[in-house]
Coordinates of C-alpha atoms in Angstrom, one line a residue:
Chain A
E16 CA 60.3 -5.7 113.8
A17 CA 58.1 -2.6 113.7
D18 CA 59.0 0.1 111.1
I19 CA 56.4 2.6 112.4
Y20 CA 56.6 3.7 116.0
Q21 CA 54.0 5.3 118.2
T22 CA 54.6 6.8 121.6
P23 CA 53.2 6.8 124.2
R24 CA 51.5 3.4 124.0
Y25 CA 49.2 4.3 126.9
L26 CA 48.3 7.7 128.3
V27 CA 45.9 8.7 131.1
I28 CA 45.5 12.4 131.6
G29 CA 43.1 14.9 133.1
T30 CA 40.7 17.1 131.2
G31 CA 42.2 20.3 129.8
K32 CA 45.7 19.0 129.4
K33 CA 47.6 19.3 126.1
I34 CA 48.9 16.1 124.7
T35 CA 51.0 15.1 121.7
L36 CA 51.0 11.6 120.2
E37 CA 54.1 10.8 118.4
C38 CA 54.4 8.7 115.2
S39 CA 57.6 8.0 113.3
Q40 CA 58.4 5.7 110.4
T41 CA 61.7 4.5 109.0
M42 CA 60.5 3.3 105.6
G43 CA 60.7 6.6 103.8
H44 CA 56.9 6.5 103.1
D45 CA 55.5 9.7 101.7
K46 CA 52.0 9.1 102.9
M47 CA 51.0 9.0 106.6
Y48 CA 47.6 8.8 108.3
W49 CA 46.0 8.9 111.7
Y50 CA 43.0 6.7 112.4
Q51 CA 40.7 6.7 115.5
Q52 CA 39.6 3.3 116.6
D53 CA 36.7 2.7 119.1
P54 CA 35.4 -0.8 120.1
G55 CA 32.9 -2.2 117.6
M56 CA 33.3 0.7 115.2
E57 CA 35.0 1.0 111.9
L58 CA 38.4 2.8 111.9
H59 CA 37.9 6.5 111.1
L60 CA 40.4 8.5 109.2
I61 CA 41.0 11.8 111.1
H62 CA 44.1 13.2 109.4
Y63 CA 46.4 12.4 106.5
S64 CA 49.5 13.7 104.8
Y65 CA 50.9 13.1 101.3
G66 CA 54.2 14.6 102.1
V67 CA 56.2 17.3 104.0
N68 CA 54.1 20.4 104.7
S69 CA 51.0 18.6 103.5
T70 CA 48.2 17.9 105.9
E71 CA 44.5 17.2 105.4
K72 CA 41.5 16.4 107.5
G73 CA 40.0 13.0 107.1
D74 CA 36.4 11.7 107.1
L75 CA 35.8 12.1 110.8
S76 CA 35.9 15.5 112.3
S77 CA 38.5 15.8 115.0
E78 CA 39.6 18.6 117.3
S79 CA 43.2 17.4 117.0
T80 CA 45.8 18.9 114.8
V81 CA 48.8 17.4 113.0
S82 CA 52.0 18.5 111.4
R83 CA 54.4 17.1 108.9
I84 CA 57.7 18.9 109.1
R85 CA 59.8 15.8 108.3
T86 CA 59.0 12.9 106.1
E87 CA 59.4 10.4 108.9
H88 CA 57.5 12.2 111.6
F89 CA 53.7 12.9 111.9
P90 CA 52.7 14.0 115.4
L91 CA 49.1 14.5 116.5
T92 CA 48.2 17.2 119.1
L93 CA 45.2 17.8 121.3
E94 CA 45.4 21.3 122.8
S95 CA 42.8 20.7 125.5
A96 CA 41.9 17.0 126.0
R97 CA 38.3 16.1 127.0
P98 CA 36.8 12.7 128.0
S99 CA 35.2 12.5 124.5
H100 CA 38.8 12.2 123.1
T101 CA 39.2 8.9 124.9
S102 CA 40.0 6.4 122.2
Q103 CA 42.8 4.4 120.5
Y104 CA 44.7 6.3 117.9
L105 CA 46.5 4.4 115.1
C106 CA 49.2 5.9 112.9
A107 CA 49.8 4.4 109.5
S108 CA 52.0 5.0 106.5
S109 CA 52.1 3.9 102.9
A110 CA 53.9 4.3 99.6
Q111 CA 52.6 4.0 96.1
T112 CA 52.6 0.3 95.1
E113 CA 55.0 -0.5 92.3
I114 CA 52.4 -1.9 90.0
I115 CA 49.1 -0.3 90.7
S116 CA 49.0 3.5 90.8
G117 CA 46.8 4.8 93.6
A118 CA 46.4 1.7 95.7
N119 CA 47.9 1.9 99.1
V120 CA 49.0 -0.8 101.4
L121 CA 49.1 0.6 104.9
T122 CA 51.7 -0.2 107.6
F123 CA 50.3 0.4 111.0
G124 CA 51.9 1.3 114.3
A125 CA 50.9 -0.4 117.5
G126 CA 48.6 2.4 118.6
S127 CA 48.3 4.9 121.4
R128 CA 45.5 4.4 123.8
L129 CA 44.4 7.7 125.3
T130 CA 42.2 8.0 128.4
V131 CA 41.0 11.4 129.5
L132 CA 39.5 11.6 132.9
Chain B
A30 CA 30.4 6.5 98.5
Q31 CA 32.5 3.5 99.4
S32 CA 31.6 1.4 102.5
V33 CA 32.4 -1.9 104.0
T34 CA 30.1 -4.2 106.0
Q35 CA 31.3 -7.0 108.2
P36 CA 28.0 -8.7 109.3
D37 CA 29.5 -10.8 112.1
I38 CA 30.7 -8.8 115.1
H39 CA 32.0 -11.9 116.9
I40 CA 32.7 -15.5 115.8
T41 CA 33.8 -18.5 117.9
V42 CA 35.3 -21.6 116.2
S43 CA 37.0 -24.6 117.6
E44 CA 40.7 -25.1 116.9
G45 CA 41.2 -27.1 113.8
A46 CA 37.8 -26.1 112.3
S47 CA 37.4 -24.1 109.1
L48 CA 36.7 -20.4 109.2
E49 CA 35.0 -17.9 106.9
L50 CA 34.7 -14.2 107.8
R51 CA 32.3 -12.2 105.6
C52 CA 32.9 -8.9 104.0
N53 CA 30.6 -6.9 101.7
Y54 CA 31.6 -3.7 100.1
S55 CA 30.2 -0.8 98.1
Y56 CA 32.5 0.9 95.7
G57 CA 32.0 2.8 92.5
A58 CA 34.8 1.3 90.5
T59 CA 36.9 -1.8 90.4
P60 CA 37.7 -2.1 94.1
Y61 CA 41.0 -2.5 95.9
L62 CA 40.3 -4.9 98.7
F63 CA 42.2 -5.8 101.8
W64 CA 42.0 -7.9 104.9
Y65 CA 44.0 -6.8 108.0
V66 CA 44.4 -8.6 111.4
Q67 CA 44.8 -6.9 114.8
S68 CA 46.1 -8.9 117.7
P69 CA 45.4 -7.5 121.2
G70 CA 47.5 -4.4 121.9
Q71 CA 48.9 -4.3 118.4
G72 CA 48.3 -2.4 115.3
L73 CA 46.8 -3.8 112.1
Q74 CA 48.8 -6.2 110.0
L75 CA 48.1 -6.9 106.3
L76 CA 46.9 -10.4 105.7
L77 CA 46.2 -10.2 101.9
K78 CA 45.1 -7.9 99.2
Y79 CA 43.2 -7.9 95.9
F80 CA 43.9 -5.4 93.1
S81 CA 43.1 -7.4 89.9
G82 CA 43.5 -10.7 88.2
D83 CA 42.8 -14.0 89.9
T84 CA 39.8 -13.6 92.2
L85 CA 41.2 -16.1 94.8
V86 CA 44.1 -14.5 96.6
Q87 CA 46.5 -16.1 99.1
G88 CA 47.8 -14.4 102.1
I89 CA 50.0 -14.9 105.1
K90 CA 49.3 -17.4 107.9
G91 CA 47.4 -19.8 105.6
F92 CA 44.5 -17.3 104.9
E93 CA 42.9 -16.8 101.5
A94 CA 40.0 -14.6 100.2
E95 CA 37.8 -14.7 97.2
F96 CA 36.6 -11.7 95.4
K97 CA 33.0 -12.1 94.0
R98 CA 32.0 -9.0 92.0
S99 CA 28.4 -10.3 91.5
Q100 CA 27.9 -10.5 95.3
S101 CA 30.1 -7.5 96.2
S102 CA 31.9 -9.7 98.6
F103 CA 35.5 -10.5 99.7
N104 CA 35.2 -13.2 102.3
L105 CA 38.2 -14.5 104.2
R106 CA 38.8 -18.2 104.7
K107 CA 41.1 -20.5 106.5
P108 CA 40.7 -24.3 106.3
S109 CA 42.0 -25.1 109.8
V110 CA 42.1 -22.4 112.5
H111 CA 44.9 -22.3 115.1
W112 CA 44.6 -20.9 118.6
S113 CA 47.0 -18.1 117.6
D114 CA 44.5 -16.9 115.0
A115 CA 42.3 -15.4 117.8
A116 CA 42.3 -11.7 116.9
E117 CA 40.2 -8.9 115.3
Y118 CA 39.9 -9.0 111.6
F119 CA 39.2 -6.0 109.4
C120 CA 38.1 -5.8 105.8
A121 CA 38.9 -2.6 103.9
V122 CA 38.3 -1.2 100.5
G123 CA 39.8 1.8 98.7
A124 CA 42.7 3.2 96.8
S125 CA 44.1 6.5 98.1
H126 CA 41.5 6.6 100.9
M127 CA 40.9 3.4 102.7
R128 CA 37.5 2.5 104.2
F129 CA 37.5 -0.1 107.0
G130 CA 34.7 -2.3 108.3
A131 CA 33.9 -2.4 112.0
G132 CA 35.8 -5.7 112.4
T133 CA 35.0 -9.3 113.4
R134 CA 36.4 -10.6 116.6
L135 CA 37.5 -14.2 116.4
T136 CA 37.6 -16.5 119.4
V137 CA 39.2 -19.9 119.1
K138 CA 38.1 -22.7 121.5
P139 CA 40.5 -25.4 122.5

């Protein structure tokens, strides 16, 4: 049973449209992440949050934005989608491990596959 | 800077055969190492992790991995592959910021 939910699972839209990818988790995790996944490429971290009202950009530059108003919710928004944004977007969350400080075990959602025409 | 290399993009094995997926990492300190599996249309699921201690770690679904500091490797193994193991496998390293490899796609022949 999934504890982290992403919607929509699949989205096909035209260029210039605004889209929001939703991500919610029920585990009370304080840390949440967005990764971009393309075939044959490593997962790239595009955004992360360590808690409410905390958001940071990841390793890969992205035109998307995120917000963290509630612990369980971490939506990603593209104001004006372009074909270059076509990708799979994975949301993940984590909590500090009980034994080792700083090491995170990530729980992933099923992903949102975005196609921009 | 930390990095992960998975040298094999695609591996095909026969059902019942043994499996080894390679992972090499670059990390400045004692690494936290992970293997995740992704089935088609799904997110990533944790198979196993290494933080410290015994260098041979056991995971779910009969998988194990061995940490070799001298070789900067964390290879994943399974003695007998099942058809349901067909998936994409990702090695990852890191603590607060995880770095993933590009993945190895496993095909299982009947």
